[in-house]
Amino acid sequence: MRKSFLEKGKDTPIERFYGVGEKRAEAFHKIGVFTAADAVYRFPRAYEPRGNVKTTASAQDGEVCSLILTVAGVPKNAVIRKGMTLTKFTGFDGEGNCNLIFFNQTYIKDQAGKGMTFRFFGKVKRERSGVSMTNPIMESVDGITPLRDLVPIYPLTAGITQKFMGSVIRESLEAVRSEKNGIAEYLPYDMRRRLGLCGVTDALAMIHGPRAMEETLPAIRRLAFDELFMFALSMMLYGKNEKLRASEPYQNFDGTAFMDTLPYALTGAQKRTFEAIASDLKSGNLMNRLVIGDVGSGKTVCAAYAVYLALINGKQAAIMAPTEILARQHFGELSETFGAMGYRVALLVGSMTAANKRKTVAALAAREIDLVIGTHALIEDTVAFDDLGLAVIDEQHRFGAAQRSALAKKGRDTHVLTMSATPIPRTLAMVLYCETDVSVIDEMPPGRQKVDTFLVNESYRERLNAFIRKNIEAGGQVYIVCPAVEEEEKLVSESGDTLTKDDLFALGGEEEEKPRLKAAVAFAKLLSEEVFPEYRSAFVHGKLNGKEKDRIMNAFASGDLDILVSTTVIEVGVNVPRATLMIVENAEAFGLSALHQLRGRVGRGTRKSYCILVSDSKTQKAKERLGILCKSNDGFAIAQKDLEMRGPGDFLEQTFGKTRQSGDFDLGIASLEKDVKLLYTAFDEAKRVLAEDPELANEENSALAKALKERLFKRQNVIV
Ligand code: ADP
Ligand code: MG
């Protein structure tokens, strides 16, 4: 059979498209675009409203719009300085004139013949001297080339202009719509009809070339569904933790010695978790349990109980925490408890001397240690156990999937207990961890004081500073968190100008205003040198190396600092009982769950504690969001609201980070779709499909299986 090599299709390499040479191909590859199919999944961020046509009389100063103008005179080129030319001419419509000015585009002179009519899109300037436009986009109104009313604006990469990106994507769009080798619909017709989803290639066509903004809505819905549905399928197919494996059941479940060490009564949720752990270890299958509980809900004691059961059944146990300071805190507490019972407890962290590490590693292998607590150092190759019965992973979301399983692999028959402080809504936990046993600790220990939370704006700065002083004078410590410094996103128009979102139609409708983020570095300096020179303060941020970070955190934890200014790197789980005040600058820049976690850093001692959210955001939505935090202290309720308000994509991204359990899933467009029901629908549909066809092997699902494989495996190793 002769292969059609002329017609382009979804798999046509990007090099085969018009104007793509080696250099540009390289630029495309860098952003993960290798084929036509990759190109059409680069979605626009916004659209230029070129259909917004005004006249020389009606256009306002500063307005971004189109003017339909006829060239009045012959354009003139002039060199204004070395490397800079200027092209100038006048255009007119029925109501007046407009000066048209172009820099470094001398070819315009040959295109703009006297008497010809063009559509000019750009920013209108209205001055005493007249109306003008600089570097507008010029399109011929010749009745032959269709003029689009909305022109997509894409995220770019060095070496590719907006115009070029647009033309490659348009060509790719045609290729993927090819009947023979384009993108075939992979959702069953029946499912699409039930859910009211448009076809995949129609959705792609509408997102890249909508005739009106309303057309982007069904397109987003369909493409967002695809992302969520594929995510759900991959979680269920590949994200499963290891299948239940048989193991020798533990025999000894006498917990008295452990219970006697507890200075408090367990909460109901803790009791349930204890029971679940015991029954796992009794069951004859390996335990694989995730404990989800709000910050401060008392997860550590559950882990300690599991450790205790492992030890009294003659096994070794290990606890891995994401940071040294956390590992040291656990060690401090647990070595006391278990040391008193006669067990040997050791610490293994990166900053120990090589000799000390070697000693500990040797002792572990020789079974001279019963419980080891450490960081990533635990999963280094040199570490081996004699008989590791239990692996505990604290703050599990801070580890990659491979790291999490690496610890358990150091034993032959190792039970696994993971702990997460990310309070995801229970319903979501059920779908996301459908193959894992989950214990939810949704009850706080009694007597836990509420952290009073307030929302203030910049006008409170003086009072805020006074409040900080008051807290420190009373013996408290203060956290001040600012968002990491972030460049505002710039959108480049076809003419190469940068545009603001206000000039465009942003995809996904109403956007929250983006405040200027406090430049954390300068702010920290200001605080330490000018505002609070009398106090001991330090600044931690993501660029510091681990040792330096730990050093500062330790200093704060041991009371050698009064104020800790930081980007969001303050470690989860760190216990600083004297910290009584948490201030979050530009609070609107954080997700609610993140804010709630930050707030959990204070209120850990007996002193009354406060959280102050500083925000100058004027949007109703931001105020409403932050208001929830002031009213509620329930992490699970807050997470549910967060999910509802921010949409599934954003939420999943923030909750699970970039490295999710099952490959690298890009939930880009799903964040535009605010309908949470779509997330649950996607999981329901995935379950329904897999219930009938667990391996996705049936003929009617072959297109789906193929599409899923392509998404999962193709874009590996690509860093965008
Ligand atoms: P997290 O869930 O954030 O890991 P921790 O396990 O560190 O929380 O517990 C936070 C604090 O609460 C600890 O000081 C712990 O001793 C205390 N705690 C835990 N359970 C209870 C309880 N049932 N009653 C009183 N205090 C408790
Ligand atoms: Mg903890």
mmCIF file of C-alpha atoms in Angstrom, residues 211-412:
data_model
loop_
_atom_site.group_PDB
_atom_site.id
_atom_site.type_symbol
_atom_site.label_atom_id
_atom_site.label_comp_id
_atom_site.label_asym_id
_atom_site.label_seq_id
_atom_site.Cartn_x
_atom_site.Cartn_y
_atom_site.Cartn_z
ATOM 1 C CA ARG A 211 -15.881 33.619 16.238
ATOM 2 C CA ALA A 212 -17.112 34.974 19.552
ATOM 3 C CA MET A 213 -15.899 34.562 23.141
ATOM 4 C CA GLU A 214 -18.968 32.449 23.941
ATOM 5 C CA GLU A 215 -17.626 29.782 21.638
ATOM 6 C CA THR A 216 -14.698 29.192 23.942
ATOM 7 C CA LEU A 217 -17.010 27.949 26.707
ATOM 8 C CA PRO A 218 -18.042 24.596 25.222
ATOM 9 C CA ALA A 219 -14.491 24.192 23.957
ATOM 10 C CA ILE A 220 -13.015 24.699 27.426
ATOM 11 C CA ARG A 221 -15.580 22.371 28.924
ATOM 12 C CA ARG A 222 -14.720 19.573 26.523
ATOM 13 C CA LEU A 223 -10.961 20.002 26.760
ATOM 14 C CA ALA A 224 -11.098 20.352 30.547
ATOM 15 C CA PHE A 225 -13.175 17.214 30.776
ATOM 16 C CA ASP A 226 -10.566 15.382 28.721
ATOM 17 C CA GLU A 227 -7.792 16.451 31.066
ATOM 18 C CA LEU A 228 -9.704 15.450 34.169
ATOM 19 C CA PHE A 229 -11.014 12.228 32.680
ATOM 20 C CA MET A 230 -7.562 11.175 31.520
ATOM 21 C CA PHE A 231 -6.172 12.137 34.906
ATOM 22 C CA ALA A 232 -8.834 9.987 36.578
ATOM 23 C CA LEU A 233 -8.179 7.048 34.263
ATOM 24 C CA SER A 234 -4.452 7.233 34.818
ATOM 25 C CA MET A 235 -4.883 7.406 38.593
ATOM 26 C CA MET A 236 -7.068 4.340 38.491
ATOM 27 C CA LEU A 237 -4.998 2.392 35.992
ATOM 28 C CA TYR A 238 -1.442 3.262 36.922
ATOM 29 C CA GLY A 239 -1.554 5.337 40.073
ATOM 30 C CA LYS A 240 -2.615 2.436 42.219
ATOM 31 C CA ASN A 241 -0.354 1.604 45.015
ATOM 32 C CA GLU A 242 0.926 -1.893 45.058
ATOM 33 C CA LYS A 243 -1.683 -4.584 44.977
ATOM 34 C CA LEU A 244 -2.550 -6.083 48.295
ATOM 35 C CA ARG A 245 0.224 -8.431 49.178
ATOM 36 C CA ALA A 246 0.002 -11.145 51.742
ATOM 37 C CA SER A 247 2.171 -10.881 54.816
ATOM 38 C CA GLU A 248 2.526 -12.648 58.116
ATOM 39 C CA PRO A 249 -0.056 -11.106 60.477
ATOM 40 C CA TYR A 250 1.298 -9.510 63.644
ATOM 41 C CA GLN A 251 0.532 -11.470 66.811
ATOM 42 C CA ASN A 252 1.021 -9.023 69.631
ATOM 43 C CA PHE A 253 -1.484 -6.188 69.979
ATOM 44 C CA ASP A 254 -1.120 -5.327 73.634
ATOM 45 C CA GLY A 255 -1.008 -1.553 73.573
ATOM 46 C CA THR A 256 -0.965 -0.792 77.301
ATOM 47 C CA ALA A 257 2.687 0.143 77.553
ATOM 48 C CA PHE A 258 2.234 2.649 74.758
ATOM 49 C CA MET A 259 -1.061 4.056 75.986
ATOM 50 C CA ASP A 260 0.500 4.619 79.384
ATOM 51 C CA THR A 261 2.990 7.041 77.879
ATOM 52 C CA LEU A 262 0.290 9.300 76.446
ATOM 53 C CA PRO A 263 -0.282 12.435 78.512
ATOM 54 C CA TYR A 264 -3.736 12.958 76.987
ATOM 55 C CA ALA A 265 -6.828 11.074 75.882
ATOM 56 C CA LEU A 266 -7.088 10.268 72.190
ATOM 57 C CA THR A 267 -9.668 11.990 70.077
ATOM 58 C CA GLY A 268 -12.363 9.886 68.448
ATOM 59 C CA ALA A 269 -10.711 10.264 65.058
ATOM 60 C CA GLN A 270 -7.374 9.151 66.476
ATOM 61 C CA LYS A 271 -9.003 6.121 68.107
ATOM 62 C CA ARG A 272 -10.548 5.135 64.788
ATOM 63 C CA THR A 273 -7.178 5.498 63.089
ATOM 64 C CA PHE A 274 -5.488 3.365 65.787
ATOM 65 C CA GLU A 275 -8.088 0.666 65.239
ATOM 66 C CA ALA A 276 -7.684 0.806 61.482
ATOM 67 C CA ILE A 277 -3.917 0.461 61.783
ATOM 68 C CA ALA A 278 -4.208 -2.481 64.162
ATOM 69 C CA SER A 279 -6.664 -4.242 61.909
ATOM 70 C CA ASP A 280 -4.397 -3.675 58.892
ATOM 71 C CA LEU A 281 -1.501 -5.283 60.704
ATOM 72 C CA LYS A 282 -3.692 -8.157 61.788
ATOM 73 C CA SER A 283 -5.188 -8.734 58.366
ATOM 74 C CA GLY A 284 -2.491 -10.829 56.787
ATOM 75 C CA ASN A 285 -2.071 -8.301 53.982
ATOM 76 C CA LEU A 286 0.463 -5.526 53.821
ATOM 77 C CA MET A 287 -0.821 -2.248 55.154
ATOM 78 C CA ASN A 288 -0.983 0.684 52.769
ATOM 79 C CA ARG A 289 -2.731 3.417 54.675
ATOM 80 C CA LEU A 290 -2.865 7.147 54.185
ATOM 81 C CA VAL A 291 -3.695 9.301 57.176
ATOM 82 C CA ILE A 292 -5.054 12.698 56.201
ATOM 83 C CA GLY A 293 -5.398 15.235 58.940
ATOM 84 C CA ASP A 294 -5.260 18.946 59.386
ATOM 85 C CA VAL A 295 -2.143 20.534 60.788
ATOM 86 C CA GLY A 296 -2.063 19.865 64.527
ATOM 87 C CA SER A 297 -4.726 17.164 64.433
ATOM 88 C CA GLY A 298 -2.313 14.711 66.005
ATOM 89 C CA LYS A 299 -1.086 12.435 63.263
ATOM 90 C CA THR A 300 2.300 11.765 64.835
ATOM 91 C CA VAL A 301 0.866 9.719 67.664
ATOM 92 C CA CYS A 302 -0.888 7.483 65.118
ATOM 93 C CA ALA A 303 2.437 6.870 63.427
ATOM 94 C CA ALA A 304 4.020 6.234 66.811
ATOM 95 C CA TYR A 305 1.359 3.649 67.578
ATOM 96 C CA ALA A 306 2.088 1.824 64.318
ATOM 97 C CA VAL A 307 5.797 1.945 65.166
ATOM 98 C CA TYR A 308 5.052 0.537 68.592
ATOM 99 C CA LEU A 309 3.137 -2.403 67.127
ATOM 100 C CA ALA A 310 5.987 -3.125 64.713
ATOM 101 C CA LEU A 311 8.529 -3.048 67.534
ATOM 102 C CA ILE A 312 6.636 -5.295 69.919
ATOM 103 C CA ASN A 313 6.252 -7.735 67.051
ATOM 104 C CA GLY A 314 10.003 -7.903 66.668
ATOM 105 C CA LYS A 315 10.398 -5.706 63.608
ATOM 106 C CA GLN A 316 12.389 -2.602 62.778
ATOM 107 C CA ALA A 317 10.628 0.619 61.835
ATOM 108 C CA ALA A 318 11.588 3.784 59.952
ATOM 109 C CA ILE A 319 10.082 7.239 59.766
ATOM 110 C CA MET A 320 11.008 9.521 56.888
ATOM 111 C CA ALA A 321 10.314 13.262 57.046
ATOM 112 C CA PRO A 322 10.953 15.818 54.302
ATOM 113 C CA THR A 323 13.284 18.084 56.282
ATOM 114 C CA GLU A 324 15.979 17.726 58.872
ATOM 115 C CA ILE A 325 14.288 19.956 61.344
ATOM 116 C CA LEU A 326 11.134 17.884 61.198
ATOM 117 C CA ALA A 327 13.118 14.663 61.490
ATOM 118 C CA ARG A 328 14.930 16.068 64.500
ATOM 119 C CA GLN A 329 11.672 17.080 66.136
ATOM 120 C CA HIS A 330 10.240 13.615 65.689
ATOM 121 C CA PHE A 331 13.464 12.122 66.956
ATOM 122 C CA GLY A 332 13.425 14.301 70.044
ATOM 123 C CA GLU A 333 9.920 13.162 70.952
ATOM 124 C CA LEU A 334 10.010 9.530 69.934
ATOM 125 C CA SER A 335 13.458 8.643 71.201
ATOM 126 C CA GLU A 336 12.185 9.582 74.617
ATOM 127 C CA THR A 337 9.011 7.491 74.386
ATOM 128 C CA PHE A 338 10.615 4.423 72.858
ATOM 129 C CA GLY A 339 13.961 4.808 74.597
ATOM 130 C CA ALA A 340 12.155 4.594 77.923
ATOM 131 C CA MET A 341 10.702 1.260 76.816
ATOM 132 C CA GLY A 342 14.174 -0.017 76.067
ATOM 133 C CA TYR A 343 14.177 0.339 72.299
ATOM 134 C CA ARG A 344 17.145 1.757 70.435
ATOM 135 C CA VAL A 345 16.284 4.830 68.411
ATOM 136 C CA ALA A 346 18.603 6.600 65.946
ATOM 137 C CA LEU A 347 18.625 9.640 63.702
ATOM 138 C CA LEU A 348 19.884 9.629 60.129
ATOM 139 C CA VAL A 349 20.104 12.974 58.327
ATOM 140 C CA GLY A 350 22.331 14.535 55.700
ATOM 141 C CA SER A 351 24.171 16.962 57.958
ATOM 142 C CA MET A 352 25.629 14.252 60.195
ATOM 143 C CA THR A 353 29.332 13.579 59.765
ATOM 144 C CA ALA A 354 30.221 10.803 57.343
ATOM 145 C CA ALA A 355 31.603 8.727 60.198
ATOM 146 C CA ASN A 356 28.431 9.072 62.244
ATOM 147 C CA LYS A 357 26.294 8.188 59.266
ATOM 148 C CA ARG A 358 28.380 5.119 58.570
ATOM 149 C CA LYS A 359 28.020 4.000 62.159
ATOM 150 C CA THR A 360 24.251 4.370 62.079
ATOM 151 C CA VAL A 361 23.951 2.618 58.731
ATOM 152 C CA ALA A 362 26.027 -0.293 59.994
ATOM 153 C CA ALA A 363 23.987 -0.492 63.189
ATOM 154 C CA LEU A 364 20.744 -0.598 61.196
ATOM 155 C CA ALA A 365 21.940 -3.522 59.115
ATOM 156 C CA ALA A 366 23.189 -5.298 62.219
ATOM 157 C CA ARG A 367 19.853 -4.763 63.928
ATOM 158 C CA GLU A 368 21.367 -2.742 66.705
ATOM 159 C CA ILE A 369 18.741 -0.091 66.022
ATOM 160 C CA ASP A 370 14.996 -0.655 66.283
ATOM 161 C CA LEU A 371 13.642 2.648 65.071
ATOM 162 C CA VAL A 372 15.353 5.075 62.746
ATOM 163 C CA ILE A 373 14.061 8.557 62.003
ATOM 164 C CA GLY A 374 15.496 10.559 59.143
ATOM 165 C CA THR A 375 15.236 12.405 55.891
ATOM 166 C CA HIS A 376 15.954 11.396 52.290
ATOM 167 C CA ALA A 377 19.213 10.067 53.729
ATOM 168 C CA LEU A 378 17.196 6.962 54.641
ATOM 169 C CA ILE A 379 16.684 5.966 51.033
ATOM 170 C CA GLU A 380 20.302 6.211 49.991
ATOM 171 C CA ASP A 381 21.733 3.032 48.508
ATOM 172 C CA THR A 382 24.004 2.319 51.434
ATOM 173 C CA VAL A 383 21.109 2.036 53.869
ATOM 174 C CA ALA A 384 19.908 -1.492 54.571
ATOM 175 C CA PHE A 385 17.796 -3.000 57.319
ATOM 176 C CA ASP A 386 17.844 -6.346 58.952
ATOM 177 C CA ASP A 387 14.057 -6.632 59.027
ATOM 178 C CA LEU A 388 12.140 -3.463 58.224
ATOM 179 C CA GLY A 389 8.533 -4.103 59.180
ATOM 180 C CA LEU A 390 7.104 -0.606 58.870
ATOM 181 C CA ALA A 391 7.874 2.471 56.797
ATOM 182 C CA VAL A 392 6.233 5.739 57.804
ATOM 183 C CA ILE A 393 6.293 8.677 55.385
ATOM 184 C CA ASP A 394 5.448 11.995 56.994
ATOM 185 C CA GLU A 395 4.190 14.904 54.877
ATOM 186 C CA GLN A 396 3.951 12.513 51.967
ATOM 187 C CA HIS A 397 3.203 15.150 49.333
ATOM 188 C CA ARG A 398 6.715 16.481 49.792
ATOM 189 C CA PHE A 399 8.150 13.302 48.346
ATOM 190 C CA GLY A 400 7.998 11.965 44.822
ATOM 191 C CA ALA A 401 6.244 8.658 44.178
ATOM 192 C CA ALA A 402 9.571 6.909 43.652
ATOM 193 C CA GLN A 403 10.991 8.242 46.905
ATOM 194 C CA ARG A 404 7.917 7.143 48.787
ATOM 195 C CA SER A 405 8.176 3.583 47.602
ATOM 196 C CA ALA A 406 11.968 3.465 47.961
ATOM 197 C CA LEU A 407 11.829 3.272 51.734
ATOM 198 C CA ALA A 408 9.414 0.344 51.803
ATOM 199 C CA LYS A 409 11.559 -1.457 49.247
ATOM 200 C CA LYS A 410 14.339 -1.641 51.825
ATOM 201 C CA GLY A 411 12.390 -4.345 53.596
ATOM 202 C CA ARG A 412 10.999 -7.650 52.371
#
